[in-house]
Short mmCIF file of C-alpha atoms and ligand atoms in Angstrom, two decimals:
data_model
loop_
_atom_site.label_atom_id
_atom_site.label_comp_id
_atom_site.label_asym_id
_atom_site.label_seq_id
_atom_site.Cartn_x
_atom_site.Cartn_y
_atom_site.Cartn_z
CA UNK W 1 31.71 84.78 39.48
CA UNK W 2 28.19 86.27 40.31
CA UNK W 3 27.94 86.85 44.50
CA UNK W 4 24.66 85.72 44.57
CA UNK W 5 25.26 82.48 42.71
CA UNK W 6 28.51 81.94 45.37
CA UNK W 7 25.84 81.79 48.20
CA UNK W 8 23.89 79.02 46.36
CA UNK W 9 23.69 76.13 48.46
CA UNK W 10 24.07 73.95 45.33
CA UNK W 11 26.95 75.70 44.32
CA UNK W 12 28.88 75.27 47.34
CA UNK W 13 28.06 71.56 46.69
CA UNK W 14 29.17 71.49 43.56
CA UNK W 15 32.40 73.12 44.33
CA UNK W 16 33.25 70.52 47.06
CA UNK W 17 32.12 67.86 45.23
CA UNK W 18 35.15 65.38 45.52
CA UNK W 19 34.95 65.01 41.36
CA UNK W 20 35.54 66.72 38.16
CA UNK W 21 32.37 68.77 37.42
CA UNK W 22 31.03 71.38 34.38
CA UNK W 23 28.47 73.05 34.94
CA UNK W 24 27.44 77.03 33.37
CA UNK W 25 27.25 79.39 36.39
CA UNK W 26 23.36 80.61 35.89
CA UNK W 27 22.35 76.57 36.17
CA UNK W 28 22.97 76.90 40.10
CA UNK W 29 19.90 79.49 40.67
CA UNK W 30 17.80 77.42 38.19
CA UNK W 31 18.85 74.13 40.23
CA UNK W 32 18.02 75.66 43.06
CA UNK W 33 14.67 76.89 41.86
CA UNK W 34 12.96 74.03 40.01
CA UNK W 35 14.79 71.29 42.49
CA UNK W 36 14.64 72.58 46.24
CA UNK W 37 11.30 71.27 46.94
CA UNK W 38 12.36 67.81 46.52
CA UNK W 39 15.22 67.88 48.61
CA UNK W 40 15.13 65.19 51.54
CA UNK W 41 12.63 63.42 49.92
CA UNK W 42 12.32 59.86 48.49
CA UNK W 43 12.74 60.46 44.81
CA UNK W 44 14.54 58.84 42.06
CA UNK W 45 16.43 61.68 40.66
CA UNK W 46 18.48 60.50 36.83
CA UNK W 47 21.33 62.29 35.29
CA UNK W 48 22.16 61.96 31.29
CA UNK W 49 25.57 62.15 31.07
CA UNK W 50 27.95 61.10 33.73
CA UNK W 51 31.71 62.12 32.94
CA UNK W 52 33.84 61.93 35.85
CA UNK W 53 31.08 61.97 38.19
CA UNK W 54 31.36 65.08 39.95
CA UNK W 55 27.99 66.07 39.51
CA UNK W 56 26.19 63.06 40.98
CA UNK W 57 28.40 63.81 44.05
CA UNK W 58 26.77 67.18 44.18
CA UNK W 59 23.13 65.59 43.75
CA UNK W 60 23.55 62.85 46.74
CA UNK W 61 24.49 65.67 49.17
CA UNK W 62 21.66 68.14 47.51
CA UNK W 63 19.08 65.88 47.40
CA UNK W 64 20.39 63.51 50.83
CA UNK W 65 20.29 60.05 51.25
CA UNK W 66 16.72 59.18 50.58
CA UNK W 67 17.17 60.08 46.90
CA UNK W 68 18.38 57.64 44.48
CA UNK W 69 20.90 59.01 42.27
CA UNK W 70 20.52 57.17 38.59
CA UNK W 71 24.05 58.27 35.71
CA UNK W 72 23.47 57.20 32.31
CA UNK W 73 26.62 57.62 29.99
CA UNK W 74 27.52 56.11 27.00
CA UNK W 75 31.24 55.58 28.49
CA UNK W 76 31.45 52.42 29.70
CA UNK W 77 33.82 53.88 32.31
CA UNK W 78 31.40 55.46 34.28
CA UNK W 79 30.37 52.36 35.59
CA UNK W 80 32.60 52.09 37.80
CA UNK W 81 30.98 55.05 39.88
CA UNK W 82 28.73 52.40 41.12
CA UNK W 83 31.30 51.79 44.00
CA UNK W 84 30.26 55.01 45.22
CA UNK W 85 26.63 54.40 45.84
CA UNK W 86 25.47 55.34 42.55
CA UNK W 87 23.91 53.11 39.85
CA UNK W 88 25.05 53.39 36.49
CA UNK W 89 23.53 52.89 33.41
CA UNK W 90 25.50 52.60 29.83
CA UNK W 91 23.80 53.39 26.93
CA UNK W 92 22.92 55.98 23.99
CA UNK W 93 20.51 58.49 24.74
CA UNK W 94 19.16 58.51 21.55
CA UNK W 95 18.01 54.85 21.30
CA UNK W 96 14.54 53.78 22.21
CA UNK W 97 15.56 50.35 22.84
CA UNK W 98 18.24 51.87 25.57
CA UNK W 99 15.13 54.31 27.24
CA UNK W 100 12.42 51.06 27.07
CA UNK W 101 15.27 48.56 28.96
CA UNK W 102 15.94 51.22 31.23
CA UNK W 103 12.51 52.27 32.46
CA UNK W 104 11.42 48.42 32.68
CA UNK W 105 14.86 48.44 35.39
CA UNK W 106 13.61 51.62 37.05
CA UNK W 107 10.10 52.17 36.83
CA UNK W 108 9.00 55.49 37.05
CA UNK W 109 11.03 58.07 38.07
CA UNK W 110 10.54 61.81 39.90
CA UNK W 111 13.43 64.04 37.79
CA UNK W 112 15.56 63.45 34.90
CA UNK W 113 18.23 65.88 33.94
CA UNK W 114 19.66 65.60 30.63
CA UNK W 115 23.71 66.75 30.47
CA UNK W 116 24.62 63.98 27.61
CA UNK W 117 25.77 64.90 24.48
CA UNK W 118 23.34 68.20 23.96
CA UNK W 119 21.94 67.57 20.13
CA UNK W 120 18.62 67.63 18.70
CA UNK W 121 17.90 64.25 18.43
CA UNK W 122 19.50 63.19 22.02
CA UNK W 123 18.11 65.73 23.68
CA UNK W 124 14.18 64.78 21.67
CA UNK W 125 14.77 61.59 22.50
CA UNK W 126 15.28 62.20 25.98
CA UNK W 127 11.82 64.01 26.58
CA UNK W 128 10.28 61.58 23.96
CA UNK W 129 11.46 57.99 25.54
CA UNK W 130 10.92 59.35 29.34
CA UNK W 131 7.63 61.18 29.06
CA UNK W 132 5.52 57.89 29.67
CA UNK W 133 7.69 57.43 32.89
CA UNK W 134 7.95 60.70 35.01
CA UNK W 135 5.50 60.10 38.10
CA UNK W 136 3.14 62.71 38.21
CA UNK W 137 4.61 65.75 39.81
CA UNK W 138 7.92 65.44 38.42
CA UNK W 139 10.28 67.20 35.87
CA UNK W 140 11.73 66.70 32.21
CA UNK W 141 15.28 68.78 32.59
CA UNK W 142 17.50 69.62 29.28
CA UNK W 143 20.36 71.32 29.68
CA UNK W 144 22.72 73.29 27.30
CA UNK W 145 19.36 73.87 24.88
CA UNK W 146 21.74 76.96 23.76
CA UNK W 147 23.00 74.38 21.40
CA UNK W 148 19.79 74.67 19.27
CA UNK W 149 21.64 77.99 18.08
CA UNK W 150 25.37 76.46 17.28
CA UNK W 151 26.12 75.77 13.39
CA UNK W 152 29.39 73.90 14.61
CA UNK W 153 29.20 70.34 15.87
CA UNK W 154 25.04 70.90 16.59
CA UNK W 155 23.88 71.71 12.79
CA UNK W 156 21.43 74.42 14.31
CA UNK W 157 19.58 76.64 13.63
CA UNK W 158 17.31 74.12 12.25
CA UNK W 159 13.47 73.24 12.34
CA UNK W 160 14.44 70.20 14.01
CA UNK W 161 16.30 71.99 16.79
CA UNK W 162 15.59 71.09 20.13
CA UNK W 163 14.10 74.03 21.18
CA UNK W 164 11.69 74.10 18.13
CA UNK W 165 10.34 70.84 19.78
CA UNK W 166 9.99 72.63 22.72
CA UNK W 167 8.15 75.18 21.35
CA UNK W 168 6.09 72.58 19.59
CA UNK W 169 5.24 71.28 22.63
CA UNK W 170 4.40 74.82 23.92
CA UNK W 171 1.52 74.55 21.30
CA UNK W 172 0.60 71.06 22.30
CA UNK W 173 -0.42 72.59 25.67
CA UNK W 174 -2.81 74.87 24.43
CA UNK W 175 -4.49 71.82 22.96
CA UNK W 176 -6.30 71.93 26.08
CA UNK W 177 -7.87 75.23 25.00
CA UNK W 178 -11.07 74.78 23.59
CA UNK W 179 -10.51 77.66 21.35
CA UNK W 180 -8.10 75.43 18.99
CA UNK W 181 -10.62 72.55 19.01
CA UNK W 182 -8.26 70.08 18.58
CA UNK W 183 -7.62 66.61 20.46
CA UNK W 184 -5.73 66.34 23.06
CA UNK W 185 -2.08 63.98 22.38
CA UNK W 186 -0.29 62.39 24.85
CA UNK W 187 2.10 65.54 25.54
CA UNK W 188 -0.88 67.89 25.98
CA UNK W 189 -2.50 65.21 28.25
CA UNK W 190 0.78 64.94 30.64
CA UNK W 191 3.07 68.04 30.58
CA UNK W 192 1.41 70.75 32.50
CA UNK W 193 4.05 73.52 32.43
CA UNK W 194 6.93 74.45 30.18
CA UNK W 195 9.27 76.71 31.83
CA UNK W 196 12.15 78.28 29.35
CA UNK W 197 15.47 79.59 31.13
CA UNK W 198 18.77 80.35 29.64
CA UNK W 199 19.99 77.15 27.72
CA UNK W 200 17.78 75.40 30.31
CA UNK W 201 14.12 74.10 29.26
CA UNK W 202 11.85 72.29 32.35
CA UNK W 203 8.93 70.28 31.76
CA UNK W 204 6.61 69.86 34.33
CA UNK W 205 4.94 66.55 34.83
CA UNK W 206 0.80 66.27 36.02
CA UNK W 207 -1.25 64.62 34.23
CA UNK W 208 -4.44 65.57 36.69
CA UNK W 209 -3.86 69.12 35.70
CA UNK W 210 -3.87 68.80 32.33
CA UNK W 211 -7.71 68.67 31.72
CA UNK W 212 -9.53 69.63 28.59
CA UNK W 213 -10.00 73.72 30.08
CA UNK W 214 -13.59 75.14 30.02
CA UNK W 215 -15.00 78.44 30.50
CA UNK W 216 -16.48 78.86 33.81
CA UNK W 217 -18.94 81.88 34.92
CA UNK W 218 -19.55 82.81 38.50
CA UNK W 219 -22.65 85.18 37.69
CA UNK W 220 -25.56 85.23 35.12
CA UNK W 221 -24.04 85.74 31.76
CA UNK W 222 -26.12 89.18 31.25
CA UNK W 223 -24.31 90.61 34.17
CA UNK W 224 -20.80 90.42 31.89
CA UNK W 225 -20.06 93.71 31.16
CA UNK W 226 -19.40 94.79 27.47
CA UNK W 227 -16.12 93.66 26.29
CA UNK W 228 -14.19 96.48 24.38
CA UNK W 229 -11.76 94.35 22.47
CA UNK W 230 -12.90 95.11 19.12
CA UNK W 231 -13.13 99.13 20.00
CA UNK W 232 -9.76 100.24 19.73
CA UNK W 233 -10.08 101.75 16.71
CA UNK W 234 -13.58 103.40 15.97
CA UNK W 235 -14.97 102.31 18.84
CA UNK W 236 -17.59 105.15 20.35
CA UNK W 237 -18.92 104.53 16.21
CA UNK W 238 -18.93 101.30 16.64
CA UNK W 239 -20.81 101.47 19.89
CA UNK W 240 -23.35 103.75 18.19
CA UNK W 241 -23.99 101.30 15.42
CA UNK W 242 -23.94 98.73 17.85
CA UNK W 243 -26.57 99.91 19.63
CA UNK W 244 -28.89 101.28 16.60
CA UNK W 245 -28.62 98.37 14.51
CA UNK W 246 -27.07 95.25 16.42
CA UNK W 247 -28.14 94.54 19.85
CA UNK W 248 -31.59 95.19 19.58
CA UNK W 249 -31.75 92.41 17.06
CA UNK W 250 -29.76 89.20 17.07
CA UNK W 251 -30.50 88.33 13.50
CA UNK W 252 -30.03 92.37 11.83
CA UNK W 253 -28.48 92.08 8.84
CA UNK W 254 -26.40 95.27 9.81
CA UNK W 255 -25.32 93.44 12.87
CA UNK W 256 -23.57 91.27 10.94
CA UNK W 257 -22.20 93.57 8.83
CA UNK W 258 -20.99 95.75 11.24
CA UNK W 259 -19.55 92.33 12.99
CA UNK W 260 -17.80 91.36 9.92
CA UNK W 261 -16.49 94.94 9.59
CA UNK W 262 -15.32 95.38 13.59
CA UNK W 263 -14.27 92.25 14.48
CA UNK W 264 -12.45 90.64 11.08
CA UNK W 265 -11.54 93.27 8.91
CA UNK W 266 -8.37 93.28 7.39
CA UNK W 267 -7.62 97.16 7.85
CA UNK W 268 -7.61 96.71 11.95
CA UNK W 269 -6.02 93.45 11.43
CA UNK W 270 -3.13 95.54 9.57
CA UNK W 271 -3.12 98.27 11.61
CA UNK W 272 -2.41 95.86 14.96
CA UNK W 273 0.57 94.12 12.72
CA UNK W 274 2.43 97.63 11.99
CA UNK W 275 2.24 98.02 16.14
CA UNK W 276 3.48 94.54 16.18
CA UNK W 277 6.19 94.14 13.98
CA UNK W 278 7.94 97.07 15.38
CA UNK W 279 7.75 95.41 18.60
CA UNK W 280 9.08 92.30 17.40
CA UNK W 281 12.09 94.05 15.88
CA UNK W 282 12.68 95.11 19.20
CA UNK W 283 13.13 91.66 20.52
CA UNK W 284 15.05 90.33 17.64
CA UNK W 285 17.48 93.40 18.06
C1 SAM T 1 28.99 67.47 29.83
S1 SAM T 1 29.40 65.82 30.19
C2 SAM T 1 28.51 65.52 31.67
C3 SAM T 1 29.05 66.28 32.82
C4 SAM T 1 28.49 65.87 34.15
N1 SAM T 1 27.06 65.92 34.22
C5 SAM T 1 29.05 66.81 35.19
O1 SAM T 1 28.49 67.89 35.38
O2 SAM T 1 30.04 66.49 35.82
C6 SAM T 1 28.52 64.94 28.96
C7 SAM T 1 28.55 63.44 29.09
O3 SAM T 1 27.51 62.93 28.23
C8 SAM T 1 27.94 61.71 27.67
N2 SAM T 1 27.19 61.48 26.42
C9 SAM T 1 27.39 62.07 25.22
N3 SAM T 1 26.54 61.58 24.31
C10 SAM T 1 25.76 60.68 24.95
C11 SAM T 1 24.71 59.82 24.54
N4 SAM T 1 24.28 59.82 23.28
N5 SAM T 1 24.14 59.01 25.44
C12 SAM T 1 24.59 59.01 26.73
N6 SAM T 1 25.59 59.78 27.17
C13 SAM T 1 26.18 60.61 26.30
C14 SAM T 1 29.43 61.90 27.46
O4 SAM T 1 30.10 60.66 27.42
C15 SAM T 1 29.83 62.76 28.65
O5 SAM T 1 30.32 61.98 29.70
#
């Protein structure tokens, strides 16, 4: 077991916690992390996926006894945690019916963790069904997104996978960017950050910071200083066209010709994707 994980304030939690409990080892520095800042506070904190209940044990004390600690499982069993303090919710993650009863019971809630059943569509539907309902400053949690990789028991890797929806959403953020001109949908208008760990995805919850962006200038736009993205190859030619034919005159005909050479030509385009491939062999490796 990793030293620095042993010191973990969650993990010694989790170990004492007074019932069964899974967790992977790297969760406890991710825990730790994403969660600390909303420890002693008054937040409604929900776990997918109950079990024997050792986890929620570990929340109460983590979190302390202004938090509300929500289980949802589909075992009926697990009810019976609600002895302990806990309330208990049975139902499928997958069903929208189960997610619209539940949130009329709850109202809004800060942080959901989802440890159910780990496939696509449960863990979709959790993010999906919850996203209307996270207050502003909270945080999506899926766990165990490592199954988007398993053939056996998770049917992955598919297009469907959860982490392709992740990464959808990833593109959904830069909605915001002007650059894609595209509207804005509900996920670019209320997740602000994705955050991608080890078999662990976050999404964070503000709606106020997800604005349409803009460019902003702090000086008189002649002051900008020529940008040299389009001179990495040729570029002291370019310049030298540049300035014979193209700046001196907006409309030149061989400004846009040397535009339409410099700035979209295939050849550069081709030369960046040899650079680029390599690089993503690399990764892929
Ligand atoms: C990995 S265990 C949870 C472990 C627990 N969080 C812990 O650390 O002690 C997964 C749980 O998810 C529940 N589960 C599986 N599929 C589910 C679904 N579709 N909806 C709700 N719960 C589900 C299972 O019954 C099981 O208790």
């Amino acid at each position: 077991m990793n030293k620095n994980i042993q010191k973990l304030s969650i993990y010694k939690l989790f170990n004492k916690s007074k019932k069964y409990s899974i967790k992977w080892s790297s969760y406890f520095q991710v825990y730790e992390k994403i969660f600390s800042r909303y420890r002693n506070k008054k937040i409604k904190f929900v776990e997918i996926g109950v079990a024997n209940g050792g986890s929620l044990f570990m929340w109460k004390k983590y979190f302390g006894n202004k938090a509300k600690i929500i289980g949802i499982d589909l075992n009926p069993k697990a009810k019976k945690l609600e002895k302990n303090g806990f309330k208990i919710y049975i139902g499928n993650q997958s069903d929208k019916k189960f997610w619209e009863n539940f949130y009329k019971k709850e109202g809004k809630v800060d942080l959901i963790l989802d440890d159910g059943g780990h496939k696509n569509l449960q863990q979709i539907s959790t993010v999906h069904h919850s996203l209307p309902y996270i207050k502003d400053g909270g945080k999506i949690v899926i766990e165990d997104t490592g199954t988007s990789y398993v053939k056996k028991e998770f049917n992955n890797p598919s297009r469907y996978s959860f982490i392709n929806f992740a990464k959808n959403v990833v593109d959904a953020i830069h909605r915001r960017s002007p650059l894609l001109k595209k509207e804005l949908n509900f996920y670019s208008k209320k997740i602000f950050l994705v955050e991608f760990f080890e078999s662990i995805v976050v999404f964070s919850i503000d709606s106020k910071k997800c604005f349409q962006n803009k460019e902003v200038h702090n000086k008189a736009q002649n002051e900008w200083a020529i940008d040299y993205r389009h001179n990495e190859y040729f570029g002291k030619l370019k310049l030298k066209l540049d300035k014979k034919y193209g700046l001196l005159n907006k409309r030149s005909f061989y400004r846009r010709i040397i535009r339409k050479i410099f700035y979209k030509n295939f050849i550069f385009n081709f030369l960046d994707n040899i650079k680029i491939k390599k690089i993503f062999r690399e990764l892929e490796n």
